[in-house]
Coordinates of C-alpha atoms in Angstrom, one line a residue:
X298 CA 0.0 0.0 0.0
X299 CA 1.3 3.4 -1.0
X300 CA 0.3 6.8 0.7
X301 CA 0.9 10.0 -1.1
X302 CA 1.0 13.5 0.5
X303 CA 1.2 16.7 -1.5
X304 CA 2.6 19.9 -0.2
X305 CA 3.7 23.3 -1.5
X306 CA 0.4 24.7 -2.7
X307 CA -0.7 28.4 -1.9
X308 CA -1.7 31.7 -3.3
X309 CA 0.4 33.3 -5.9
X310 CA 0.0 36.3 -8.4
X311 CA -0.3 35.6 -12.1
X312 CA 3.1 35.2 -13.6
X313 CA 4.5 33.8 -10.3
X314 CA 5.9 30.3 -9.5
X315 CA 5.2 27.6 -7.1
X316 CA 6.8 24.1 -6.5
X317 CA 4.6 21.2 -5.5
X318 CA 6.0 18.2 -3.7
X319 CA 4.6 14.7 -3.3
X320 CA 6.2 12.3 -0.9
X321 CA 5.3 8.6 -0.9
X322 CA 5.4 6.1 1.7
X323 CA 7.1 2.7 1.4
X324 CA 10.3 1.5 -0.4
X325 CA 9.0 0.7 -3.8
X326 CA 8.6 4.3 -5.1
X327 CA 11.4 3.8 -7.8
X328 CA 9.2 1.3 -9.5
X329 CA 6.2 3.5 -9.9
X330 CA 5.3 6.0 -12.7
X331 CA 3.9 9.2 -11.1
X332 CA 1.6 12.0 -12.3
X333 CA 0.0 15.1 -11.4
X334 CA -3.7 15.8 -12.0
X335 CA -5.9 18.8 -11.1
X336 CA -9.4 19.8 -10.6
X337 CA -10.6 23.3 -10.8
X338 CA -13.8 24.4 -9.3
X339 CA -16.9 23.1 -11.1
X340 CA -14.6 21.2 -13.6
X341 CA -13.6 17.6 -14.2
X342 CA -10.2 16.3 -13.0
X343 CA -7.7 16.8 -15.8
X344 CA -4.1 15.4 -16.5
X345 CA -1.3 17.8 -15.9
X346 CA 2.1 15.9 -16.0
X347 CA 3.6 12.4 -15.7
X348 CA 7.0 10.9 -15.2
X349 CA 8.3 7.4 -15.7
X350 CA 9.7 5.5 -12.6
X351 CA 13.3 6.3 -13.6
X352 CA 12.5 9.9 -14.5
X353 CA 13.6 9.3 -18.2
X354 CA 10.2 10.2 -19.8
X355 CA 7.9 13.0 -19.1
X356 CA 4.8 14.2 -20.7
X357 CA 2.6 17.2 -20.2
X358 CA -0.9 18.5 -20.9
X359 CA -0.7 21.1 -23.7
X360 CA -2.1 23.7 -21.3
X361 CA 1.0 23.5 -19.1
X362 CA 3.8 22.5 -21.7
X363 CA 6.7 24.9 -21.5
X364 CA 5.6 26.3 -18.1
X365 CA 5.5 23.2 -15.8
X366 CA 8.3 20.8 -15.1
X367 CA 7.8 17.4 -13.4
X368 CA 10.8 15.7 -11.8
X369 CA 11.6 13.1 -9.2
X370 CA 14.3 12.1 -6.5
X371 CA 13.7 8.5 -5.9
X372 CA 16.1 8.4 -3.0
X373 CA 13.7 10.7 -1.3
X374 CA 10.5 9.1 -2.4
X375 CA 9.5 12.5 -3.9
X376 CA 8.1 13.9 -7.1
X377 CA 8.0 17.5 -7.7
X378 CA 6.0 19.8 -10.0
X379 CA 7.7 23.2 -10.7
X380 CA 5.1 25.7 -12.0
X381 CA 6.2 28.8 -13.7
X382 CA 4.4 31.7 -15.4
X383 CA 1.2 30.8 -13.6
X384 CA -2.1 31.8 -14.8
X385 CA -5.4 32.3 -13.2
X386 CA -6.7 29.3 -15.1
X387 CA -4.1 27.2 -13.4
X388 CA -6.1 27.6 -10.1
X389 CA -7.2 24.0 -8.9
X390 CA -6.5 21.4 -6.4
X391 CA -3.6 19.5 -7.5
X392 CA -3.3 15.8 -6.9
X393 CA -0.3 13.4 -6.9
X394 CA -0.9 9.9 -8.2
X395 CA 1.2 6.7 -8.4
X396 CA 0.9 3.9 -10.8
X397 CA 2.1 0.3 -10.1
X398 CA 3.9 0.3 -13.4
X399 CA 7.1 2.0 -14.5
X400 CA 5.7 3.6 -17.6
X401 CA 4.3 7.1 -17.7
X402 CA 0.6 7.5 -18.5
X403 CA -1.9 10.3 -18.8
X404 CA -5.1 8.4 -17.8
X405 CA -6.3 8.8 -14.3
X406 CA -7.9 5.3 -14.4
X407 CA -4.5 3.8 -14.7
X408 CA -3.3 5.2 -11.4
X409 CA -3.6 3.1 -8.2
X410 CA -2.8 5.6 -5.5
X411 CA -3.8 9.2 -4.9
X412 CA -3.0 11.9 -2.5
X413 CA -5.4 14.3 -0.9
X414 CA -4.5 17.3 -3.0
X415 CA -3.2 20.7 -2.4
X416 CA -4.7 24.0 -3.4
X417 CA -3.1 26.2 -5.8
X418 CA -4.7 29.7 -6.3
X419 CA -3.5 32.1 -9.0
X420 CA -4.8 35.7 -8.7
X421 CA -5.0 38.3 -11.4

């Protein structure tokens, strides 16, 4: 069983930056692909970014490509989401997810474990 905990959310002005962190329990983190999803008020959950177990492959939603960077430190059981040039439309609860498979994937149904989320609010 894997437990995930997100941190780093907050309120930031448009154009600013935040770095989210997600720390996983257990000793098998290095075998799991990880992903970030988000859910804005009144909207459905959407894919943001994913990273393979080794960190060698990353994929991003078109809406964040070029602004967000996903990375991981397997020795620390942690995945990060660096968010730059934030826009008001990035406002959402951001969720970390883990997949019991090493390959990155952008489908929420493929992920086995989810964190509780962290709020990101971007003001105009």
